[in-house]
Amino acid sequence: MDHGKTTLVRYMTGTDTDRLEEEHRRGISIVPGYAELTLPSGRRASLVDVPGHERFVKNMVAGSTGVDAFLLVVAADDGVMPQTREHLDVLRVLGVRRGVVALTKIDAVDEETVELAELDTTELLESAGLAVPIVPVSGVTGKGVDELLLALDELAGGSAGRVETLARLPVDRAFVLKGIGLVATGTLWSGEIRPGDTLYTSTGLHPRVRSVQNHGRSAEIARAGARTALDLVGIEAGELEPGDVLLSNPVPTTRTLDARIQLLESAHPLKHGIRLRLYHGTRATNARVRLLDRKELAPGESALARLALQEELVALPGDRFVLRSSSPQVTVGGGTVLDPAPTGRRSEKRWLEALESGDWARVVPLALARVPQRGMTAEELSFVVPAAPVEVAAAAEGSPEVAKLGDLYALTGEVEAARQRLLEALKKRAEERPESPELSVAEARTATRLDARLADALLAALSGDAKVLTTETGVSLPDAEEVPPELEKEAGELLETLRRTGAEPPATDATPAARFLLKRGEVVRLTDGLFASKEAEEAILEEIKTVCREEGEISLAGFRDRLHTSRKYAQAWLEYADAAGVTRRVGDARVLTRRYR
Ligand SMILES: Nc1nc2c(ncn2[C@@H]2O[C@H](COP(=O)(O)OP(=O)(O)OP(=O)(O)O)[C@@H](O)[C@H]2O)c(=O)[nH]1
Ligand SMILES: [Mg+2]
């Protein structure tokens, strides 16, 4: 606090970021202020000047969201203060590791004091594991500012653009401008926003972007990292407030997060079930913390946790958040979202560990197993996995456990089982109603036991491969309609003969008609060259079971006499019963297998 942030920003940019009357009256910053900085290379950077007072750390956290790098200000006369440490802690839990330190007010103190403050700062940076330059400056005389600008330029050059396609703008201000309408501002987290885009709010509205501004200038596009002001239509004053999120695609909100949380060295041990304040984007809410793998979290350590939130958030995997205690009001740690929409009442460690592994080929099948009947698009997967849709798609397509149907991914095993069920149902319908062997589309979907969306994708894929025939009236097996009439006739005659001759069928070759009846289950094959009707088979097996149950066993001669048949048929049937698992040979006789006893 009071270390010279606002003064330095004013010197470098000409912009006074203390806009509020109260800020001028009290001589302190209260809300984040924004200024544009042109660097020596011509690159433009956005500066967010955050308040330093400990009462406004929550504003500092909101202001720090979405930044690429930090400019930490330490006054040479005071040196490192508790707020210096807390700001650095916040940056650490938000994952902002790149930055520069400005050692200010060097005009007001002697060289020795500057050196002491520099030593102090070096120690702090070392303990935080940060290797960043320290530049002594004065925000009053401008001494050292050129060096500072060069250091910032170097940082800006190393800022990698974020690749996600989803645009997310956590709103930090929303106000009505006369003659313009509702204006929302924020630091764009990811993606791009253009005039004409339709956006989605976390509250289910979808305003349209009339114009985009960056630091007061009209812009054709807002890119990730940019300070962004949007003029919105289709939304009323009061329907959008700081803390809300504007999105390029609808994302479900959540009240439960599974996360890896980190406790600061300076914090007290954290107990299971504790209530903390959670800061995510520009939103703050109460959160109850349930530790998943221990009862208590020691300072400096991390753990898996489930956070139950009081208010809804738009959170995605990989998002960072800050945790603060309410009394005393101090930052205690933070975390990374692993699963923003946990399904079960209890979290699965295996799933969370896979998410942390960064091995998407391992995560994608587990993600699909959570919705086995639904399948997911690459975009839906990217809401579950902290990776862009293209990366997720590549991982999915490389995995043998994952099948692709249209633009849906699903588990290979589930798709295969659904395919079998569908083909079975189609076969059954063709047998039961050869005159109309079709299932309606609704019946076909039901038969797959998949969600309609995935079922339709499966039907489309099977039609494409000519495995099924889809017409306006329904779905059928291609060959169910294509039985040639001669075959139908021949098969009908053969079946009649076999039914008439019962246990003593005439020798029959494996003709197409015989194979057709076999496939339909109307006949069975006794031995090579001998087919019998299904009815005869059922009767004979019953007879064999009865004899065995009455007499304990059955012999070839005994069975032949009982059937009044020849030795040839008696032998064929007994061997068939052996093969069917009904009987088993014991010496010269046969007994029932255990299953039929
Ligand atoms: N001599 C001298 N005074 C400075 C310098 N920078 C800031 N000051 C003075 O220090 C006081 C606080 O400066 P600010 O720029 O408001 O400090 P801040 O870090 O923005 O303060 P908060 O936003 O409230 O945390 C003001 O009176 C400034 O004039 C400097 O480099 N040299
Ligand atoms: Mg200030």
JSON list of N, CA and C in Angstrom, two decimals, residues 479-525:
[
{"chain": "A", "resi": 479, "resn": "ASP", "atom": "N", "xyz": [-30.64, -57.58, -45.87]},
{"chain": "A", "resi": 479, "resn": "ASP", "atom": "CA", "xyz": [-31.00, -58.83, -46.52]},
{"chain": "A", "resi": 479, "resn": "ASP", "atom": "C", "xyz": [-32.40, -59.30, -46.13]},
{"chain": "A", "resi": 480, "resn": "ALA", "atom": "N", "xyz": [-32.97, -58.70, -45.10]},
{"chain": "A", "resi": 480, "resn": "ALA", "atom": "CA", "xyz": [-34.30, -59.11, -44.70]},
{"chain": "A", "resi": 480, "resn": "ALA", "atom": "C", "xyz": [-35.30, -58.83, -45.82]},
{"chain": "A", "resi": 481, "resn": "GLU", "atom": "N", "xyz": [-35.00, -57.83, -46.62]},
{"chain": "A", "resi": 481, "resn": "GLU", "atom": "CA", "xyz": [-35.92, -57.50, -47.69]},
{"chain": "A", "resi": 481, "resn": "GLU", "atom": "C", "xyz": [-35.52, -58.20, -48.99]},
{"chain": "A", "resi": 482, "resn": "GLU", "atom": "N", "xyz": [-34.35, -58.75, -48.97]},
{"chain": "A", "resi": 482, "resn": "GLU", "atom": "CA", "xyz": [-33.81, -59.20, -50.24]},
{"chain": "A", "resi": 482, "resn": "GLU", "atom": "C", "xyz": [-33.80, -60.72, -50.39]},
{"chain": "A", "resi": 483, "resn": "VAL", "atom": "N", "xyz": [-34.58, -61.46, -49.56]},
{"chain": "A", "resi": 483, "resn": "VAL", "atom": "CA", "xyz": [-34.63, -62.91, -49.73]},
{"chain": "A", "resi": 483, "resn": "VAL", "atom": "C", "xyz": [-35.29, -63.21, -51.07]},
{"chain": "A", "resi": 484, "resn": "PRO", "atom": "N", "xyz": [-34.56, -63.87, -51.96]},
{"chain": "A", "resi": 484, "resn": "PRO", "atom": "CA", "xyz": [-35.16, -64.14, -53.27]},
{"chain": "A", "resi": 484, "resn": "PRO", "atom": "C", "xyz": [-36.36, -65.07, -53.11]},
{"chain": "A", "resi": 485, "resn": "PRO", "atom": "N", "xyz": [-37.39, -64.86, -53.90]},
{"chain": "A", "resi": 485, "resn": "PRO", "atom": "CA", "xyz": [-38.60, -65.67, -53.75]},
{"chain": "A", "resi": 485, "resn": "PRO", "atom": "C", "xyz": [-38.35, -67.18, -53.93]},
{"chain": "A", "resi": 486, "resn": "GLU", "atom": "N", "xyz": [-37.38, -67.54, -54.84]},
{"chain": "A", "resi": 486, "resn": "GLU", "atom": "CA", "xyz": [-37.12, -68.99, -55.05]},
{"chain": "A", "resi": 486, "resn": "GLU", "atom": "C", "xyz": [-36.60, -69.60, -53.75]},
{"chain": "A", "resi": 487, "resn": "LEU", "atom": "N", "xyz": [-35.70, -68.83, -53.06]},
{"chain": "A", "resi": 487, "resn": "LEU", "atom": "CA", "xyz": [-35.11, -69.35, -51.83]},
{"chain": "A", "resi": 487, "resn": "LEU", "atom": "C", "xyz": [-36.21, -69.50, -50.77]},
{"chain": "A", "resi": 488, "resn": "GLU", "atom": "N", "xyz": [-37.04, -68.50, -50.67]},
{"chain": "A", "resi": 488, "resn": "GLU", "atom": "CA", "xyz": [-38.15, -68.51, -49.72]},
{"chain": "A", "resi": 488, "resn": "GLU", "atom": "C", "xyz": [-39.00, -69.76, -49.95]},
{"chain": "A", "resi": 489, "resn": "LYS", "atom": "N", "xyz": [-39.24, -70.07, -51.22]},
{"chain": "A", "resi": 489, "resn": "LYS", "atom": "CA", "xyz": [-40.11, -71.20, -51.59]},
{"chain": "A", "resi": 489, "resn": "LYS", "atom": "C", "xyz": [-39.44, -72.53, -51.24]},
{"chain": "A", "resi": 490, "resn": "GLU", "atom": "N", "xyz": [-38.20, -72.65, -51.65]},
{"chain": "A", "resi": 490, "resn": "GLU", "atom": "CA", "xyz": [-37.44, -73.87, -51.39]},
{"chain": "A", "resi": 490, "resn": "GLU", "atom": "C", "xyz": [-37.34, -74.15, -49.90]},
{"chain": "A", "resi": 491, "resn": "ALA", "atom": "N", "xyz": [-37.05, -73.07, -49.14]},
{"chain": "A", "resi": 491, "resn": "ALA", "atom": "CA", "xyz": [-36.89, -73.21, -47.69]},
{"chain": "A", "resi": 491, "resn": "ALA", "atom": "C", "xyz": [-38.20, -73.66, -47.06]},
{"chain": "A", "resi": 492, "resn": "GLY", "atom": "N", "xyz": [-39.30, -73.07, -47.54]},
{"chain": "A", "resi": 492, "resn": "GLY", "atom": "CA", "xyz": [-40.62, -73.42, -47.01]},
{"chain": "A", "resi": 492, "resn": "GLY", "atom": "C", "xyz": [-40.92, -74.91, -47.21]},
{"chain": "A", "resi": 493, "resn": "GLU", "atom": "N", "xyz": [-40.56, -75.42, -48.40]},
{"chain": "A", "resi": 493, "resn": "GLU", "atom": "CA", "xyz": [-40.81, -76.83, -48.70]},
{"chain": "A", "resi": 493, "resn": "GLU", "atom": "C", "xyz": [-39.96, -77.73, -47.82]},
{"chain": "A", "resi": 494, "resn": "LEU", "atom": "N", "xyz": [-38.68, -77.35, -47.68]},
{"chain": "A", "resi": 494, "resn": "LEU", "atom": "CA", "xyz": [-37.77, -78.17, -46.87]},
{"chain": "A", "resi": 494, "resn": "LEU", "atom": "C", "xyz": [-38.26, -78.21, -45.42]},
{"chain": "A", "resi": 495, "resn": "LEU", "atom": "N", "xyz": [-38.68, -77.04, -44.92]},
{"chain": "A", "resi": 495, "resn": "LEU", "atom": "CA", "xyz": [-39.13, -76.98, -43.53]},
{"chain": "A", "resi": 495, "resn": "LEU", "atom": "C", "xyz": [-40.35, -77.90, -43.33]},
{"chain": "A", "resi": 496, "resn": "GLU", "atom": "N", "xyz": [-41.23, -77.89, -44.31]},
{"chain": "A", "resi": 496, "resn": "GLU", "atom": "CA", "xyz": [-42.42, -78.73, -44.21]},
{"chain": "A", "resi": 496, "resn": "GLU", "atom": "C", "xyz": [-42.02, -80.21, -44.13]},
{"chain": "A", "resi": 497, "resn": "THR", "atom": "N", "xyz": [-41.08, -80.61, -44.97]},
{"chain": "A", "resi": 497, "resn": "THR", "atom": "CA", "xyz": [-40.59, -82.00, -44.98]},
{"chain": "A", "resi": 497, "resn": "THR", "atom": "C", "xyz": [-39.99, -82.37, -43.63]},
{"chain": "A", "resi": 498, "resn": "LEU", "atom": "N", "xyz": [-39.13, -81.48, -43.13]},
{"chain": "A", "resi": 498, "resn": "LEU", "atom": "CA", "xyz": [-38.44, -81.78, -41.88]},
{"chain": "A", "resi": 498, "resn": "LEU", "atom": "C", "xyz": [-39.43, -81.84, -40.71]},
{"chain": "A", "resi": 499, "resn": "ARG", "atom": "N", "xyz": [-40.41, -80.97, -40.73]},
{"chain": "A", "resi": 499, "resn": "ARG", "atom": "CA", "xyz": [-41.42, -81.00, -39.66]},
{"chain": "A", "resi": 499, "resn": "ARG", "atom": "C", "xyz": [-42.22, -82.31, -39.73]},
{"chain": "A", "resi": 500, "resn": "ARG", "atom": "N", "xyz": [-42.54, -82.72, -40.93]},
{"chain": "A", "resi": 500, "resn": "ARG", "atom": "CA", "xyz": [-43.34, -83.94, -41.12]},
{"chain": "A", "resi": 500, "resn": "ARG", "atom": "C", "xyz": [-42.57, -85.17, -40.67]},
{"chain": "A", "resi": 501, "resn": "THR", "atom": "N", "xyz": [-41.28, -85.22, -40.97]},
{"chain": "A", "resi": 501, "resn": "THR", "atom": "CA", "xyz": [-40.49, -86.42, -40.68]},
{"chain": "A", "resi": 501, "resn": "THR", "atom": "C", "xyz": [-39.96, -86.43, -39.25]},
{"chain": "A", "resi": 502, "resn": "GLY", "atom": "N", "xyz": [-40.03, -85.32, -38.56]},
{"chain": "A", "resi": 502, "resn": "GLY", "atom": "CA", "xyz": [-39.70, -85.27, -37.13]},
{"chain": "A", "resi": 502, "resn": "GLY", "atom": "C", "xyz": [-38.34, -85.82, -36.78]},
{"chain": "A", "resi": 503, "resn": "ALA", "atom": "N", "xyz": [-38.31, -86.91, -35.96]},
{"chain": "A", "resi": 503, "resn": "ALA", "atom": "CA", "xyz": [-37.05, -87.44, -35.45]},
{"chain": "A", "resi": 503, "resn": "ALA", "atom": "C", "xyz": [-36.27, -88.21, -36.51]},
{"chain": "A", "resi": 504, "resn": "GLU", "atom": "N", "xyz": [-36.91, -88.50, -37.62]},
{"chain": "A", "resi": 504, "resn": "GLU", "atom": "CA", "xyz": [-36.23, -89.29, -38.66]},
{"chain": "A", "resi": 504, "resn": "GLU", "atom": "C", "xyz": [-36.18, -88.52, -39.97]},
{"chain": "A", "resi": 505, "resn": "PRO", "atom": "N", "xyz": [-35.49, -87.39, -40.00]},
{"chain": "A", "resi": 505, "resn": "PRO", "atom": "CA", "xyz": [-35.48, -86.57, -41.22]},
{"chain": "A", "resi": 505, "resn": "PRO", "atom": "C", "xyz": [-34.69, -87.24, -42.34]},
{"chain": "A", "resi": 506, "resn": "PRO", "atom": "N", "xyz": [-35.06, -86.96, -43.56]},
{"chain": "A", "resi": 506, "resn": "PRO", "atom": "CA", "xyz": [-34.29, -87.50, -44.68]},
{"chain": "A", "resi": 506, "resn": "PRO", "atom": "C", "xyz": [-32.92, -86.81, -44.78]},
{"chain": "A", "resi": 507, "resn": "ALA", "atom": "N", "xyz": [-31.97, -87.49, -45.42]},
{"chain": "A", "resi": 507, "resn": "ALA", "atom": "CA", "xyz": [-30.65, -86.89, -45.63]},
{"chain": "A", "resi": 507, "resn": "ALA", "atom": "C", "xyz": [-30.83, -85.59, -46.42]},
{"chain": "A", "resi": 508, "resn": "THR", "atom": "N", "xyz": [-30.19, -84.53, -45.94]},
{"chain": "A", "resi": 508, "resn": "THR", "atom": "CA", "xyz": [-30.32, -83.23, -46.60]},
{"chain": "A", "resi": 508, "resn": "THR", "atom": "C", "xyz": [-28.94, -82.60, -46.73]},
{"chain": "A", "resi": 509, "resn": "ASP", "atom": "N", "xyz": [-28.61, -82.15, -47.93]},
{"chain": "A", "resi": 509, "resn": "ASP", "atom": "CA", "xyz": [-27.34, -81.42, -48.08]},
{"chain": "A", "resi": 509, "resn": "ASP", "atom": "C", "xyz": [-27.48, -80.00, -47.53]},
{"chain": "A", "resi": 510, "resn": "ALA", "atom": "N", "xyz": [-26.33, -79.40, -47.25]},
{"chain": "A", "resi": 510, "resn": "ALA", "atom": "CA", "xyz": [-26.35, -78.02, -46.74]},
{"chain": "A", "resi": 510, "resn": "ALA", "atom": "C", "xyz": [-26.61, -77.06, -47.90]},
{"chain": "A", "resi": 511, "resn": "THR", "atom": "N", "xyz": [-27.80, -77.13, -48.44]},
{"chain": "A", "resi": 511, "resn": "THR", "atom": "CA", "xyz": [-28.19, -76.26, -49.56]},
{"chain": "A", "resi": 511, "resn": "THR", "atom": "C", "xyz": [-28.41, -74.84, -49.03]},
{"chain": "A", "resi": 512, "resn": "PRO", "atom": "N", "xyz": [-28.51, -73.84, -49.92]},
{"chain": "A", "resi": 512, "resn": "PRO", "atom": "CA", "xyz": [-28.83, -72.48, -49.45]},
{"chain": "A", "resi": 512, "resn": "PRO", "atom": "C", "xyz": [-30.12, -72.46, -48.62]},
{"chain": "A", "resi": 513, "resn": "ALA", "atom": "N", "xyz": [-31.10, -73.29, -49.02]},
{"chain": "A", "resi": 513, "resn": "ALA", "atom": "CA", "xyz": [-32.37, -73.31, -48.27]},
{"chain": "A", "resi": 513, "resn": "ALA", "atom": "C", "xyz": [-32.13, -73.83, -46.85]},
{"chain": "A", "resi": 514, "resn": "ALA", "atom": "N", "xyz": [-31.32, -74.88, -46.74]},
{"chain": "A", "resi": 514, "resn": "ALA", "atom": "CA", "xyz": [-31.06, -75.46, -45.41]},
{"chain": "A", "resi": 514, "resn": "ALA", "atom": "C", "xyz": [-30.30, -74.45, -44.55]},
{"chain": "A", "resi": 515, "resn": "ARG", "atom": "N", "xyz": [-29.33, -73.78, -45.17]},
{"chain": "A", "resi": 515, "resn": "ARG", "atom": "CA", "xyz": [-28.54, -72.79, -44.39]},
{"chain": "A", "resi": 515, "resn": "ARG", "atom": "C", "xyz": [-29.41, -71.61, -43.98]},
{"chain": "A", "resi": 516, "resn": "PHE", "atom": "N", "xyz": [-30.31, -71.23, -44.86]},
{"chain": "A", "resi": 516, "resn": "PHE", "atom": "CA", "xyz": [-31.22, -70.11, -44.57]},
{"chain": "A", "resi": 516, "resn": "PHE", "atom": "C", "xyz": [-32.09, -70.43, -43.35]},
{"chain": "A", "resi": 517, "resn": "LEU", "atom": "N", "xyz": [-32.61, -71.70, -43.32]},
{"chain": "A", "resi": 517, "resn": "LEU", "atom": "CA", "xyz": [-33.46, -72.11, -42.18]},
{"chain": "A", "resi": 517, "resn": "LEU", "atom": "C", "xyz": [-32.63, -72.22, -40.90]},
{"chain": "A", "resi": 518, "resn": "LEU", "atom": "N", "xyz": [-31.38, -72.67, -41.06]},
{"chain": "A", "resi": 518, "resn": "LEU", "atom": "CA", "xyz": [-30.49, -72.80, -39.91]},
{"chain": "A", "resi": 518, "resn": "LEU", "atom": "C", "xyz": [-30.25, -71.41, -39.31]},
{"chain": "A", "resi": 519, "resn": "LYS", "atom": "N", "xyz": [-30.00, -70.43, -40.20]},
{"chain": "A", "resi": 519, "resn": "LYS", "atom": "CA", "xyz": [-29.71, -69.07, -39.75]},
{"chain": "A", "resi": 519, "resn": "LYS", "atom": "C", "xyz": [-30.92, -68.48, -39.02]},
{"chain": "A", "resi": 520, "resn": "ARG", "atom": "N", "xyz": [-32.11, -68.82, -39.50]},
{"chain": "A", "resi": 520, "resn": "ARG", "atom": "CA", "xyz": [-33.31, -68.31, -38.86]},
{"chain": "A", "resi": 520, "resn": "ARG", "atom": "C", "xyz": [-33.67, -69.07, -37.59]},
{"chain": "A", "resi": 521, "resn": "GLY", "atom": "N", "xyz": [-32.96, -70.18, -37.35]},
{"chain": "A", "resi": 521, "resn": "GLY", "atom": "CA", "xyz": [-33.23, -70.95, -36.14]},
{"chain": "A", "resi": 521, "resn": "GLY", "atom": "C", "xyz": [-34.42, -71.88, -36.29]},
{"chain": "A", "resi": 522, "resn": "GLU", "atom": "N", "xyz": [-34.87, -72.14, -37.52]},
{"chain": "A", "resi": 522, "resn": "GLU", "atom": "CA", "xyz": [-36.02, -73.02, -37.73]},
{"chain": "A", "resi": 522, "resn": "GLU", "atom": "C", "xyz": [-35.60, -74.49, -37.70]},
{"chain": "A", "resi": 523, "resn": "VAL", "atom": "N", "xyz": [-34.35, -74.74, -38.04]},
{"chain": "A", "resi": 523, "resn": "VAL", "atom": "CA", "xyz": [-33.86, -76.12, -38.07]},
{"chain": "A", "resi": 523, "resn": "VAL", "atom": "C", "xyz": [-32.54, -76.21, -37.32]},
{"chain": "A", "resi": 524, "resn": "VAL", "atom": "N", "xyz": [-32.16, -77.44, -36.97]},
{"chain": "A", "resi": 524, "resn": "VAL", "atom": "CA", "xyz": [-30.83, -77.66, -36.37]},
{"chain": "A", "resi": 524, "resn": "VAL", "atom": "C", "xyz": [-30.08, -78.66, -37.23]},
{"chain": "A", "resi": 525, "resn": "ARG", "atom": "N", "xyz": [-28.77, -78.65, -37.10]},
{"chain": "A", "resi": 525, "resn": "ARG", "atom": "CA", "xyz": [-27.96, -79.60, -37.86]},
{"chain": "A", "resi": 525, "resn": "ARG", "atom": "C", "xyz": [-27.56, -80.73, -36.91]}
]
